[in-house]
Short mmCIF file of C-alpha atoms and ligand atoms in Angstrom, two decimals:
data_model
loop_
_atom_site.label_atom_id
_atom_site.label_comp_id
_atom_site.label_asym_id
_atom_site.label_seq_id
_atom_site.Cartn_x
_atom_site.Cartn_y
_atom_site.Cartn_z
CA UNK J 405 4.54 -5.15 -15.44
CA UNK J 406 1.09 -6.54 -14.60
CA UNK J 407 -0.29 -5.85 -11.09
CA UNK J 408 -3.06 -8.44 -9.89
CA UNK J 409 -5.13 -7.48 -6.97
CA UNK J 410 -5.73 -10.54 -4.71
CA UNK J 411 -7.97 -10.14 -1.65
CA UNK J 412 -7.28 -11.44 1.67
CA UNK J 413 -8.66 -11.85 4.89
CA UNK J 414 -10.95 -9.48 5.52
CA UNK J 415 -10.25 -6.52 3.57
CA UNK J 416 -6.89 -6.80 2.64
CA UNK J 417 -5.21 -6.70 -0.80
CA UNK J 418 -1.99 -8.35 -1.49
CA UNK J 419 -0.52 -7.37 -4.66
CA UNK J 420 0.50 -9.73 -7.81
CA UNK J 421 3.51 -7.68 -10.15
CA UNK J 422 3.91 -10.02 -12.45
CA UNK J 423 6.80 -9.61 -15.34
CA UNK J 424 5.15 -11.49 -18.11
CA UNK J 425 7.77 -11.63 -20.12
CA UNK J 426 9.87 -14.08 -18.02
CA UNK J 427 6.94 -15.75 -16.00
CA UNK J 428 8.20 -14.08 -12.39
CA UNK J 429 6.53 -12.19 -9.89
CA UNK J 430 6.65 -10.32 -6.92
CA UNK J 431 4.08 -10.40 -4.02
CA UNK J 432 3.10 -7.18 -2.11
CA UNK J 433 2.09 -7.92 1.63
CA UNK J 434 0.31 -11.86 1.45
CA UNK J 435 -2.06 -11.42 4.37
CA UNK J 436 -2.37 -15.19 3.68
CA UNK J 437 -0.89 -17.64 1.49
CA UNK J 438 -4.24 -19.60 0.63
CA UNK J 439 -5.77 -17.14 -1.90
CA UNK J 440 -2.18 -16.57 -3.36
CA UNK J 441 -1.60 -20.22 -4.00
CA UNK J 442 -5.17 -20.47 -5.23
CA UNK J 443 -4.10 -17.81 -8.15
CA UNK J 444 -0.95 -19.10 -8.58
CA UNK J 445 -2.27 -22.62 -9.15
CA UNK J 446 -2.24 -24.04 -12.88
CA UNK J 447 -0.32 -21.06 -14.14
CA UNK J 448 3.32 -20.77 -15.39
CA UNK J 449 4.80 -17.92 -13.31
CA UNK J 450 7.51 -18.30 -10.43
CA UNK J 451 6.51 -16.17 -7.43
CA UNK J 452 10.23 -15.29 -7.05
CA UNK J 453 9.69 -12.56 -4.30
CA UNK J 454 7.81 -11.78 -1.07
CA UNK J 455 8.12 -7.37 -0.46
CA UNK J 456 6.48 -6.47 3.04
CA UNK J 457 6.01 -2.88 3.79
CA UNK J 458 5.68 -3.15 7.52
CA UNK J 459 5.63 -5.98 9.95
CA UNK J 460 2.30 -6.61 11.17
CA UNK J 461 0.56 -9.69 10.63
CA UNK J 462 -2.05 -8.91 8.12
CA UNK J 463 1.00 -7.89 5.82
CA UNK J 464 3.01 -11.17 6.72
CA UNK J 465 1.15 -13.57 7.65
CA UNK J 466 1.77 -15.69 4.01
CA UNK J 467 5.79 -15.18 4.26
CA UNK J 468 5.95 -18.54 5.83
CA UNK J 469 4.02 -20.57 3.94
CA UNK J 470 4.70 -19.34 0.14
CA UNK J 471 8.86 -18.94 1.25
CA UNK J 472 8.78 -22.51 1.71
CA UNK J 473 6.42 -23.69 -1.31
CA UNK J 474 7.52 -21.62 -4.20
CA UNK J 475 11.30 -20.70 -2.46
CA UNK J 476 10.72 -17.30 -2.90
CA UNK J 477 13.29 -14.66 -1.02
CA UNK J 478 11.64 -12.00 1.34
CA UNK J 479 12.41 -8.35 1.06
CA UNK J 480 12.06 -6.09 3.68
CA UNK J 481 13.44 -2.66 5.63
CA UNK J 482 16.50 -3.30 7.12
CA UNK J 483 15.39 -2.13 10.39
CA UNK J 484 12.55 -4.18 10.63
CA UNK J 485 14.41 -7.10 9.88
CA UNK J 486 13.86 -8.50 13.87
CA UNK J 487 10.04 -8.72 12.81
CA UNK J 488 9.80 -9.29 9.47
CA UNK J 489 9.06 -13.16 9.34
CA UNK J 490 11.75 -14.98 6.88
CA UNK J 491 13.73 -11.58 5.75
CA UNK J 492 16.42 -12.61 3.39
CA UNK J 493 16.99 -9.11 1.71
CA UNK J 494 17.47 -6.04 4.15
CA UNK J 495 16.91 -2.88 2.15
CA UNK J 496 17.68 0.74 3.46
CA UNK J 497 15.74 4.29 2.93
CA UNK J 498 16.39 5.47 -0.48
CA UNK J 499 17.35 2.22 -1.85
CA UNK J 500 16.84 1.03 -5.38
CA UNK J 501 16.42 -2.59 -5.16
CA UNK J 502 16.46 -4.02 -8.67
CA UNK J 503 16.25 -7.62 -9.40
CA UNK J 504 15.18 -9.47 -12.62
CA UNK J 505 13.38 -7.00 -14.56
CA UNK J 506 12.10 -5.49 -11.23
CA UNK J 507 13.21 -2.08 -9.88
CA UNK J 508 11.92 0.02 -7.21
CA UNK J 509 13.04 2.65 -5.33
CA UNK J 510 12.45 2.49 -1.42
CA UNK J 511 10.92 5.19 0.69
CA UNK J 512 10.87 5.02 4.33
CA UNK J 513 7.59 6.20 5.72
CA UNK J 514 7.30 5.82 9.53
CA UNK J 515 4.44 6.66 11.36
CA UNK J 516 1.62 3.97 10.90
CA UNK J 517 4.99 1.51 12.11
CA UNK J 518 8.45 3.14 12.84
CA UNK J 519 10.03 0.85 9.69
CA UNK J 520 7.07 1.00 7.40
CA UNK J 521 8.33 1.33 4.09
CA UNK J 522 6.46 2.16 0.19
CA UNK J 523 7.94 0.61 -2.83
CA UNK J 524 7.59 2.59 -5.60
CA UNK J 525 8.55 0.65 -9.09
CA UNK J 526 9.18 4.21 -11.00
CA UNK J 527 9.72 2.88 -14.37
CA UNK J 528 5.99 2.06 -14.31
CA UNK J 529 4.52 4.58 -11.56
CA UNK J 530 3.16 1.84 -9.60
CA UNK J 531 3.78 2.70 -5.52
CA UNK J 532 2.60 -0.17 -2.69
CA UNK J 533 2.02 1.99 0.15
CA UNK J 534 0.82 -0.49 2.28
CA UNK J 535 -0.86 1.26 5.31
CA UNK J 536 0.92 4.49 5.13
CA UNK J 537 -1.28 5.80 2.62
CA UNK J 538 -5.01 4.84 1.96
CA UNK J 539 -7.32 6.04 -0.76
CA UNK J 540 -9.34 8.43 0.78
CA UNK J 541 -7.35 8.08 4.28
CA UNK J 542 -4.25 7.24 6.00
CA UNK J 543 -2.61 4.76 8.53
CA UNK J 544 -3.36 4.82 12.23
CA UNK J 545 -0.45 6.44 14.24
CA UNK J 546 0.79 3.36 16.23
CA UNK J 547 4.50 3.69 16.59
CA UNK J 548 5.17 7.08 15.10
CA UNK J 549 4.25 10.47 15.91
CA UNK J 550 1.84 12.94 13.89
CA UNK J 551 5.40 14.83 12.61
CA UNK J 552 6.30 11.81 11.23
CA UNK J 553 3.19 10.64 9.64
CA UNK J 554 2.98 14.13 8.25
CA UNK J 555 6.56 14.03 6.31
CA UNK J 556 6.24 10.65 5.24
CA UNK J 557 2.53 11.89 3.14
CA UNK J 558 4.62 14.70 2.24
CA UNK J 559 7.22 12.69 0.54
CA UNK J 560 4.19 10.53 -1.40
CA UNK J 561 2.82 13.80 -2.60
CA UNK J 562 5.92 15.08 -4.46
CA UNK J 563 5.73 11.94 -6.76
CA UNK J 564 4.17 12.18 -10.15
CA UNK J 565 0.27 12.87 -10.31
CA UNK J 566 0.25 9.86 -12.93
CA UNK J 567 1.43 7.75 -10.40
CA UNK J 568 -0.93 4.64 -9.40
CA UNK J 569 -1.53 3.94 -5.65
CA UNK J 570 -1.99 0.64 -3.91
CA UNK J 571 -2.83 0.09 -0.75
CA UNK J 572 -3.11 -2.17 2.01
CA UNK J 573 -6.50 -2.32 2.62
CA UNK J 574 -10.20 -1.70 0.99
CA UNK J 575 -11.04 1.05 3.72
CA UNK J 576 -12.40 3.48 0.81
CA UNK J 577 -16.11 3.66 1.33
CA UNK J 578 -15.86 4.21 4.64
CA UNK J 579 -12.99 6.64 4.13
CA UNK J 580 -14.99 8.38 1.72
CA UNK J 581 -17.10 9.23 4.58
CA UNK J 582 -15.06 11.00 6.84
CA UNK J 583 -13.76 12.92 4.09
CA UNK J 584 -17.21 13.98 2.67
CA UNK J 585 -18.16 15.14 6.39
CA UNK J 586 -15.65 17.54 6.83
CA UNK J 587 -14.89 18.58 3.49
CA UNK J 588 -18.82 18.61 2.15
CA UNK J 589 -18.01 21.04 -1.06
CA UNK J 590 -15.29 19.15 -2.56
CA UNK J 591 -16.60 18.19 -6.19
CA UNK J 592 -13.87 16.05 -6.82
CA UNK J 593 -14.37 14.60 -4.06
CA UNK J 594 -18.29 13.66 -4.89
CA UNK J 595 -17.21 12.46 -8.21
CA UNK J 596 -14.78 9.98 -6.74
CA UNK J 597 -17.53 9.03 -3.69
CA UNK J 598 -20.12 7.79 -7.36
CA UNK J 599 -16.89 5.72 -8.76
CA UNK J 600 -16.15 4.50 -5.46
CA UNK J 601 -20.02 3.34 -5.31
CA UNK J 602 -20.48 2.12 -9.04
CA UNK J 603 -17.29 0.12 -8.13
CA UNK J 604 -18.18 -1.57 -5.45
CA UNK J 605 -21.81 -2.31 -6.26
CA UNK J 606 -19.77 -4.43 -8.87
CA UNK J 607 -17.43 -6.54 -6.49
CA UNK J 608 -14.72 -4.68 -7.51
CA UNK J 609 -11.48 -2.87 -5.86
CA UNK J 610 -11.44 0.64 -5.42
CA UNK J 611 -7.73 0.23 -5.76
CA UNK J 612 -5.35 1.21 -7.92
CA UNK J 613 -6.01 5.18 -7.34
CA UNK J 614 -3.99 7.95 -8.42
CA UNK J 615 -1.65 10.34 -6.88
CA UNK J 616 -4.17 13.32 -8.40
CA UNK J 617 -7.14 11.90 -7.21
CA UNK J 618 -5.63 11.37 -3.49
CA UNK J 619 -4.16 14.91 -4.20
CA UNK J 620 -7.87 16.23 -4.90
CA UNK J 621 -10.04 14.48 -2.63
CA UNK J 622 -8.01 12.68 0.50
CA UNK J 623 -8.42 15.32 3.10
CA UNK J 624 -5.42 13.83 5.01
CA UNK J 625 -2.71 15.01 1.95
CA UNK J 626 -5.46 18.28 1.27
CA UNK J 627 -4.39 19.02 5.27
CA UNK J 628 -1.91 21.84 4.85
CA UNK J 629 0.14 22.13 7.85
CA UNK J 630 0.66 19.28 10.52
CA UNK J 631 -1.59 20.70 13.07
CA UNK J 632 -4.56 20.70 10.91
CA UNK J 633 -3.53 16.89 10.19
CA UNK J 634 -3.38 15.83 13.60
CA UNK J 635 -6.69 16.85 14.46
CA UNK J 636 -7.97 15.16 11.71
CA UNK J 637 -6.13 11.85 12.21
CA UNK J 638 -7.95 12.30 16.04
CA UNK J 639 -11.07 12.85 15.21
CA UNK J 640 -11.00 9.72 12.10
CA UNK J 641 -9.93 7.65 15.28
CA UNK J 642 -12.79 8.07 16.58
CA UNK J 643 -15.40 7.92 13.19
ZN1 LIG U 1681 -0.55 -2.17 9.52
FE1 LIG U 1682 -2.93 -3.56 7.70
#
């Protein structure tokens, strides 16, 4: 599988898998559907499915638009399904939803939304985490609660080191600097903060990170119990 990072709106990413083999593809959260028709234009591949991993609009706001020009079918949680725009497919925690050459396994993550869900497409290591999971920071608590939030990085963490995270959103400089600020010594950490910089001096994503890198230098999966992690997720709301 081929991932293509397409940016929307502001600082959004929507995510291209595309299974080159039989021209089909998958989109991750279309903020939009302008810059995903724009890619999709003059090339031979089917956009055969529209995965959300939570209902708000900068996630959905394409459903619409591509469902009706490419008649692709939208995939979402099954208890989202009154707010997911266009849901065809209704998929439950644990779930593996496999389809064409696609599989991935779905993890329920509330806490950013109460029906936010990742995809993770194992065969491949590839996990959308939408805004659960950030590089270098995580979700706002909207619906959840900090107990939630907490056990839903918890089950991201115990996934393979190897494994190649893509968000929702290009919040990574800025992330960078909350984590720097309260966790000054972390060489890892510094290391990633020069990438991160070299990166975007070059117009280009941050995004895919890994699991180990998160592991090493996010200081919301570094927090070790949930108490420590709620303080932190307060005082980030206010950065
Ligand atoms: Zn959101
Ligand atoms: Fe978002």
């Amino acid at each position: 599988m081929k991932v293509e990072i397409i940016s929307c709106l502001q600082d959004n990413y929507s995510y291209l898998i595309i299974d080159e083999t039989n021209n089909l593809a998958c989109i991750v959260d279309p903020s939009e559907a302008g810059p995903i028709v724009d890619y999709l234009k003059n090339k031979n591949i089917n956009l055969k499915y529209i995965l959300n991993t939570h209902h708000h609009f900068d996630h959905v706001g394409g459903n619409k638009e591509l469902k009706k020009k490419y008649n692709s079918i939208v995939v979402g949680f099954k208890h989202d399904s009154e707010r997911i725009p266009e849901i065809d497919i209704c998929l439950e925690d644990n779930e593996i939803w496999k389809r064409d050459n696609f599989i991935a396994k779905i993890i329920h993550v509330p806490g950013h939304t109460k029906g936010h869900i990742c995809f993770y497409f194992y065969e491949d290591k590839l996990l959308f985490t939408g805004d659960t999971l950030f590089s270098l920071g995580c979700g706002r608590i909207f619906e959840g609660t900090y107990e939630q939030m907490f056990s839903s990085l918890n089950k991201i963490k115990a996934m393979p080191l190897d494994t190649q995270i893509f968000c929702g959103h290009e919040y990574t400089l800025n992330n960078s600097k909350f984590c720097i600020k309260h966790d000054s010594e972390n060489l890892n950490l510094k290391k990633k903060i020069q990438n991160i910089q070299i990166k975007l001096k070059h117009s280009l994503p941050t995004i895919p990170s890994t699991l180990k890198e998160e592991l090493d230098c996010n200081i919301f999966l570094r927090a070790k119990d949930v108490k420590t992690f709620s303080k932190l997720r307060d005082l980030k709301d206010n950065f």
